[in-house]
mmCIF file of C-alpha atoms in Angstrom:
data_model
loop_
_atom_site.group_PDB
_atom_site.id
_atom_site.type_symbol
_atom_site.label_atom_id
_atom_site.label_comp_id
_atom_site.label_asym_id
_atom_site.label_seq_id
_atom_site.Cartn_x
_atom_site.Cartn_y
_atom_site.Cartn_z
ATOM 1 C CA MET A 1 64.800 34.525 127.528
ATOM 2 C CA ASP A 2 61.271 35.989 127.924
ATOM 3 C CA ASP A 3 57.879 34.265 127.865
ATOM 4 C CA GLN A 4 57.283 35.172 124.209
ATOM 5 C CA GLY A 5 60.598 33.820 123.001
ATOM 6 C CA LEU A 6 60.516 30.562 124.971
ATOM 7 C CA PRO A 7 58.230 28.528 122.611
ATOM 8 C CA GLU A 8 60.309 29.459 119.558
ATOM 9 C CA GLU A 9 63.555 28.679 121.417
ATOM 10 C CA LEU A 10 62.232 25.233 122.383
ATOM 11 C CA ARG A 11 61.010 24.475 118.839
ATOM 12 C CA GLU A 12 64.357 25.455 117.344
ATOM 13 C CA LEU A 13 66.215 23.433 119.952
ATOM 14 C CA GLY A 14 64.012 20.377 119.472
ATOM 15 C CA ARG A 15 64.611 20.352 115.710
ATOM 16 C CA ARG A 16 68.361 20.217 116.203
ATOM 17 C CA LEU A 17 68.535 17.524 118.874
ATOM 18 C CA PRO A 18 69.110 13.866 117.945
ATOM 19 C CA VAL A 19 66.440 11.303 118.714
ATOM 20 C CA PRO A 20 67.182 9.983 122.196
ATOM 21 C CA ASP A 21 68.626 6.557 122.847
ATOM 22 C CA VAL A 22 67.021 4.773 125.787
ATOM 23 C CA ASP A 23 70.454 4.097 127.306
ATOM 24 C CA GLY A 24 71.846 7.548 126.527
ATOM 25 C CA GLU A 25 70.941 11.171 127.086
ATOM 26 C CA SER A 26 67.285 11.842 126.260
ATOM 27 C CA MET A 27 65.899 14.718 124.226
ATOM 28 C CA ALA A 28 64.170 16.133 127.305
ATOM 29 C CA GLU A 29 67.444 16.082 129.220
ATOM 30 C CA ARG A 30 69.145 18.065 126.488
ATOM 31 C CA VAL A 31 66.303 20.591 126.219
ATOM 32 C CA LEU A 32 66.123 21.114 129.973
ATOM 33 C CA ALA A 33 69.886 21.392 130.278
ATOM 34 C CA ARG A 34 69.846 24.125 127.626
ATOM 35 C CA ILE A 35 67.027 25.910 129.502
ATOM 36 C CA VAL A 36 69.088 25.852 132.689
ATOM 37 C CA ALA A 37 72.170 27.143 130.875
ATOM 38 C CA GLU A 38 70.309 29.948 129.119
ATOM 39 C CA SER A 39 68.314 30.953 132.199
ATOM 40 C CA VAL A 40 71.449 32.314 133.902
ATOM 41 C CA PRO A 41 71.594 36.035 133.039
ATOM 42 C CA THR A 42 74.688 37.666 131.579
ATOM 43 C CA PRO A 43 75.817 40.641 133.721
ATOM 44 C CA VAL A 44 75.512 44.009 131.987
ATOM 45 C CA PRO A 45 76.397 47.466 133.334
ATOM 46 C CA GLU A 46 73.360 49.359 134.588
ATOM 47 C CA PRO A 47 72.878 52.911 135.890
ATOM 48 C CA VAL A 48 72.311 53.446 139.599
ATOM 49 C CA PRO A 49 68.647 52.518 140.047
ATOM 50 C CA GLY A 50 65.945 54.356 141.866
ATOM 51 C CA ARG A 51 63.471 52.706 144.210
ATOM 52 C CA ALA A 52 61.091 51.625 141.412
ATOM 53 C CA CYS A 53 63.975 50.331 139.284
ATOM 54 C CA ARG A 54 65.398 48.445 142.252
ATOM 55 C CA ALA A 55 62.012 46.766 142.833
ATOM 56 C CA ALA A 56 61.701 45.788 139.168
ATOM 57 C CA GLY A 57 65.266 44.479 139.150
ATOM 58 C CA TRP A 58 64.624 42.446 142.298
ATOM 59 C CA ALA A 59 61.513 40.897 140.696
ATOM 60 C CA ARG A 60 63.441 39.974 137.567
ATOM 61 C CA ARG A 61 66.219 38.368 139.582
ATOM 62 C CA ARG A 62 63.722 36.405 141.676
ATOM 63 C CA TRP A 63 61.973 35.177 138.510
ATOM 64 C CA ARG A 64 65.264 34.088 136.951
ATOM 65 C CA ALA A 65 66.315 32.322 140.120
ATOM 66 C CA LEU A 66 62.959 30.554 140.281
ATOM 67 C CA SER A 67 63.262 29.531 136.599
ATOM 68 C CA VAL A 68 66.700 28.035 137.204
ATOM 69 C CA THR A 69 65.462 26.184 140.305
ATOM 70 C CA LEU A 70 62.425 24.725 138.540
ATOM 71 C CA SER A 71 64.466 23.780 135.465
ATOM 72 C CA GLY A 72 67.020 22.052 137.652
ATOM 73 C CA ALA A 73 64.263 20.142 139.420
ATOM 74 C CA LEU A 74 62.896 19.011 136.056
ATOM 75 C CA VAL A 75 66.332 17.820 134.978
ATOM 76 C CA VAL A 76 66.616 15.742 138.159
ATOM 77 C CA LEU A 77 63.142 14.330 137.488
ATOM 78 C CA VAL A 78 64.018 13.364 133.913
ATOM 79 C CA LEU A 79 67.161 11.595 135.148
ATOM 80 C CA THR A 80 64.930 9.164 137.050
ATOM 81 C CA PRO A 81 64.957 5.861 135.046
ATOM 82 C CA PRO A 82 61.141 5.360 134.742
ATOM 83 C CA VAL A 83 60.661 8.923 133.501
ATOM 84 C CA ARG A 84 63.593 8.608 131.092
ATOM 85 C CA ALA A 85 62.096 5.437 129.627
ATOM 86 C CA THR A 86 58.783 7.202 128.978
ATOM 87 C CA VAL A 87 60.467 10.200 127.338
ATOM 88 C CA ALA A 88 62.574 7.945 125.119
ATOM 89 C CA ASP A 89 59.523 5.929 124.081
ATOM 90 C CA TRP A 90 57.433 8.871 122.816
ATOM 91 C CA PHE A 91 57.811 12.214 121.108
ATOM 92 C CA GLY A 92 55.961 14.363 118.579
ATOM 93 C CA PHE A 93 56.951 16.047 115.341
ATOM 94 C CA GLY A 94 54.684 18.623 113.690
ATOM 95 C CA GLY A 95 51.405 16.723 114.050
ATOM 96 C CA VAL A 96 52.927 13.215 114.003
ATOM 97 C CA GLU A 97 53.085 11.111 117.165
ATOM 98 C CA VAL A 98 55.969 8.620 117.308
ATOM 99 C CA ARG A 99 56.045 5.766 119.785
ATOM 100 C CA TYR A 100 59.064 3.501 120.196
ATOM 101 C CA ALA A 101 58.140 -0.151 120.780
ATOM 102 C CA PRO A 102 61.182 -2.378 120.139
ATOM 103 C CA SER A 103 59.362 -5.556 121.207
ATOM 104 C CA ALA A 104 56.339 -5.001 118.957
ATOM 105 C CA THR A 105 55.466 -7.606 116.335
ATOM 106 C CA PRO A 106 57.099 -6.727 112.998
ATOM 107 C CA PRO A 107 54.519 -5.286 110.585
ATOM 108 C CA PRO A 108 53.774 -6.955 107.237
ATOM 109 C CA PRO A 109 55.420 -5.683 104.036
ATOM 110 C CA ALA A 110 54.479 -2.120 103.122
ATOM 111 C CA THR A 111 52.625 -0.945 100.023
ATOM 112 C CA VAL A 112 52.231 2.783 99.411
ATOM 113 C CA PRO A 113 48.554 3.570 98.708
ATOM 114 C CA ARG A 114 47.504 5.530 95.645
ATOM 115 C CA CYS A 115 45.595 8.839 95.850
ATOM 116 C CA ARG A 116 41.890 8.044 96.054
ATOM 117 C CA ASN A 117 39.150 10.223 94.519
ATOM 118 C CA PRO A 118 41.641 12.520 92.738
ATOM 119 C CA VAL A 119 40.914 16.218 92.184
ATOM 120 C CA SER A 120 42.792 19.057 90.513
ATOM 121 C CA LEU A 121 45.494 21.004 92.344
ATOM 122 C CA ALA A 122 43.270 24.072 92.333
ATOM 123 C CA GLU A 123 40.361 22.151 93.854
ATOM 124 C CA ALA A 124 42.655 20.585 96.449
ATOM 125 C CA GLY A 125 43.839 24.063 97.441
ATOM 126 C CA ARG A 126 40.254 25.310 97.708
ATOM 127 C CA ARG A 127 39.239 22.421 99.967
ATOM 128 C CA ALA A 128 42.336 22.421 102.137
ATOM 129 C CA GLY A 129 42.692 26.185 102.524
ATOM 130 C CA PHE A 130 46.304 26.224 101.340
ATOM 131 C CA VAL A 131 48.018 25.812 97.981
ATOM 132 C CA PRO A 132 49.699 22.384 97.801
ATOM 133 C CA GLN A 133 53.168 22.453 96.253
ATOM 134 C CA GLY A 134 55.178 19.468 95.144
ATOM 135 C CA PRO A 135 58.955 19.007 94.993
ATOM 136 C CA GLY A 136 60.580 20.155 91.784
ATOM 137 C CA ALA A 137 62.570 16.918 91.580
ATOM 138 C CA LEU A 138 59.383 14.926 90.926
ATOM 139 C CA GLY A 139 57.580 17.266 88.536
ATOM 140 C CA GLU A 140 53.799 17.422 88.264
ATOM 141 C CA PRO A 141 51.957 14.771 90.315
ATOM 142 C CA ASP A 142 49.913 12.092 88.588
ATOM 143 C CA ALA A 143 47.076 12.470 91.087
ATOM 144 C CA VAL A 144 46.015 14.708 93.991
ATOM 145 C CA SER A 145 43.519 13.949 96.741
ATOM 146 C CA VAL A 146 42.177 15.603 99.904
ATOM 147 C CA SER A 147 41.426 13.803 103.187
ATOM 148 C CA LEU A 148 39.277 15.118 106.033
ATOM 149 C CA ALA A 149 39.725 14.495 109.756
ATOM 150 C CA SER A 150 38.028 15.674 112.957
ATOM 151 C CA GLY A 151 37.930 19.378 113.683
ATOM 152 C CA GLY A 152 37.801 20.236 109.982
ATOM 153 C CA ARG A 153 41.468 19.380 109.424
ATOM 154 C CA ARG A 154 42.401 18.565 105.840
ATOM 155 C CA MET A 155 45.385 16.819 104.319
ATOM 156 C CA VAL A 156 46.476 17.072 100.701
ATOM 157 C CA SER A 157 48.156 14.021 99.161
ATOM 158 C CA LEU A 158 50.181 14.133 95.939
ATOM 159 C CA CYS A 159 50.991 10.874 94.147
ATOM 160 C CA TRP A 160 53.509 9.927 91.482
ATOM 161 C CA TYR A 161 53.072 6.518 89.845
ATOM 162 C CA GLU A 162 56.413 4.973 88.988
ATOM 163 C CA PRO A 163 57.131 1.494 87.554
ATOM 164 C CA SER A 164 58.638 0.580 90.931
ATOM 165 C CA GLY A 165 55.560 1.732 92.847
ATOM 166 C CA THR A 166 53.792 4.812 94.221
ATOM 167 C CA LEU A 167 55.546 7.870 95.645
ATOM 168 C CA ARG A 168 53.219 9.749 97.981
ATOM 169 C CA LEU A 169 53.612 13.167 99.603
ATOM 170 C CA ASP A 170 51.134 14.076 102.369
ATOM 171 C CA VAL A 171 50.898 17.737 103.393
ATOM 172 C CA PHE A 172 48.947 18.871 106.475
ATOM 173 C CA ALA A 173 48.929 21.604 109.118
ATOM 174 C CA ALA A 174 51.721 21.245 111.702
ATOM 175 C CA ARG A 175 49.654 21.290 114.885
ATOM 176 C CA LEU A 176 50.250 19.849 118.352
ATOM 177 C CA ASP A 177 47.416 17.332 118.092
ATOM 178 C CA PRO A 178 48.648 14.528 115.828
ATOM 179 C CA TRP A 179 47.240 13.542 112.449
ATOM 180 C CA PHE A 180 49.383 10.408 112.181
ATOM 181 C CA ALA A 181 50.567 8.053 114.922
ATOM 182 C CA LYS A 182 53.616 5.895 114.179
ATOM 183 C CA GLN A 183 54.728 2.844 116.146
ATOM 184 C CA VAL A 184 58.358 2.030 115.371
ATOM 185 C CA ARG A 185 60.695 -0.796 116.376
ATOM 186 C CA VAL A 186 63.794 1.200 115.383
ATOM 187 C CA HIS A 187 64.392 4.843 116.299
ATOM 188 C CA PRO A 188 64.187 7.222 113.322
ATOM 189 C CA GLN A 189 67.221 9.275 112.344
ATOM 190 C CA TRP A 190 67.566 13.056 112.129
ATOM 191 C CA VAL A 191 68.380 14.315 108.624
ATOM 192 C CA GLU A 192 69.855 17.756 107.993
ATOM 193 C CA LEU A 193 68.087 19.613 105.177
ATOM 194 C CA SER A 194 68.833 22.883 103.428
ATOM 195 C CA ARG A 195 67.880 26.290 104.904
ATOM 196 C CA GLY A 196 68.595 25.080 108.422
ATOM 197 C CA ARG A 197 65.725 22.600 108.504
ATOM 198 C CA THR A 198 65.758 19.118 110.006
ATOM 199 C CA GLY A 199 63.781 16.027 109.054
ATOM 200 C CA LEU A 200 63.144 12.565 110.467
ATOM 201 C CA TRP A 201 63.979 9.475 108.405
ATOM 202 C CA PHE A 202 62.139 6.210 109.109
ATOM 203 C CA ALA A 203 64.112 3.500 107.351
ATOM 204 C CA GLU A 204 62.154 0.463 108.570
ATOM 205 C CA PRO A 205 58.503 -0.508 107.935
ATOM 206 C CA HIS A 206 56.291 0.626 110.802
ATOM 207 C CA VAL A 207 52.649 0.723 111.859
ATOM 208 C CA LEU A 208 50.823 3.910 110.852
ATOM 209 C CA ARG A 209 47.493 4.983 112.366
ATOM 210 C CA PHE A 210 45.375 7.816 110.977
ATOM 211 C CA PRO A 211 41.745 9.064 111.053
ATOM 212 C CA LEU A 212 39.190 8.556 108.296
ATOM 213 C CA THR A 213 35.626 9.786 107.722
ATOM 214 C CA GLY A 214 32.535 7.815 106.878
ATOM 215 C CA GLY A 215 30.637 8.136 103.629
ATOM 216 C CA ALA A 216 28.711 11.176 104.887
ATOM 217 C CA GLY A 217 31.793 12.718 106.443
ATOM 218 C CA GLN A 218 30.351 12.344 109.930
ATOM 219 C CA GLN A 219 31.417 8.918 111.220
ATOM 220 C CA TRP A 220 35.001 8.979 112.466
ATOM 221 C CA THR A 221 37.051 5.818 112.396
ATOM 222 C CA GLU A 222 40.707 4.974 112.819
ATOM 223 C CA SER A 223 42.566 3.097 110.122
ATOM 224 C CA ARG A 224 45.981 1.509 110.315
ATOM 225 C CA ARG A 225 48.403 0.171 107.758
ATOM 226 C CA THR A 226 52.087 -0.582 107.360
ATOM 227 C CA ALA A 227 54.151 2.349 106.121
ATOM 228 C CA GLY A 228 57.468 1.890 104.375
ATOM 229 C CA ALA A 229 60.519 4.145 104.373
ATOM 230 C CA THR A 230 59.332 7.674 105.162
ATOM 231 C CA LEU A 231 60.821 11.158 105.476
ATOM 232 C CA LEU A 232 59.137 13.769 107.685
ATOM 233 C CA TRP A 233 59.975 17.462 107.609
ATOM 234 C CA MET A 234 58.316 20.857 108.028
ATOM 235 C CA SER A 235 57.909 23.695 105.571
ATOM 236 C CA ALA A 236 60.183 26.727 105.823
ATOM 237 C CA ASP A 237 57.446 28.716 107.612
ATOM 238 C CA GLU A 238 56.743 25.716 109.907
ATOM 239 C CA ARG A 239 53.032 25.876 109.131
ATOM 240 C CA THR A 240 52.787 22.496 107.409
ATOM 241 C CA THR A 241 54.294 19.048 107.879
ATOM 242 C CA LEU A 242 55.320 17.030 104.841
ATOM 243 C CA ARG A 243 55.487 13.251 104.760
ATOM 244 C CA LEU A 244 57.191 11.521 101.821
ATOM 245 C CA GLU A 245 56.694 7.764 101.455
ATOM 246 C CA GLY A 246 57.867 5.387 98.759
ATOM 247 C CA VAL A 247 61.514 6.443 98.439
ATOM 248 C CA ALA A 248 63.763 3.728 99.865
ATOM 249 C CA ASP A 249 67.024 5.718 99.935
ATOM 250 C CA ALA A 250 67.547 8.431 102.570
ATOM 251 C CA ASP A 251 69.802 10.592 100.360
ATOM 252 C CA GLU A 252 67.307 10.494 97.500
ATOM 253 C CA ALA A 253 64.452 11.408 99.859
ATOM 254 C CA ARG A 254 66.512 14.313 101.235
ATOM 255 C CA LYS A 255 67.189 15.641 97.726
ATOM 256 C CA ILE A 256 63.488 15.482 96.918
ATOM 257 C CA ALA A 257 62.630 17.379 100.110
ATOM 258 C CA GLU A 258 65.247 20.043 99.378
ATOM 259 C CA SER A 259 63.748 20.609 95.910
ATOM 260 C CA MET A 260 60.555 21.974 97.462
ATOM 261 C CA PRO A 261 59.995 25.652 96.565
#
């Protein structure tokens, strides 16, 4: 496993691991254990090396041995109870920060907000820099809006107004720095989607924090509200994160996500 392939290996591994239980094996433990396992080279027949080849081979073996040693040390560190508790209490998913707080005060009932200051799909694409696409299962959205955050980041929101309430799909760039921060009392569940993708299902109401701009687009504030049942997943190219709120059933939310083009 070389330096260029390591980030992709870790992303793929992280998508397939279950959310850690505080009393069980954590996500970090699983990732690090896989690193240790895959860092051990598989013997292959090689021609008799010359001096330069022997030096290069020695350097590779030393690097692999060092990688295994460091990975093993990290595994031991993660097994320490205080570190395990921290890992189990926080993780990120495509620009969304999730913090586990089982003793937090239960949030009030959730209401999905409507799309404010609606624009056309074409205008939303022009402002956001990407063409927003909705799931085929929902048809054309009733409204589309664009939100702005620090660093010029933009989020496109698509809304469908049903008799039972609003269905809202937020689409934003999947970056390391989070757009949303979620505080949950119950761990979310991994959901297997089509084309080898994985999503996160939040069944319980939870506190959602997100940035907002002032009237002139220059004053940055943080807003918070209660979010209801939510499904998070990433696009097939992993460039955007999608957040569907307003669908109470996990199977229905999964079918909607899988109907994305």
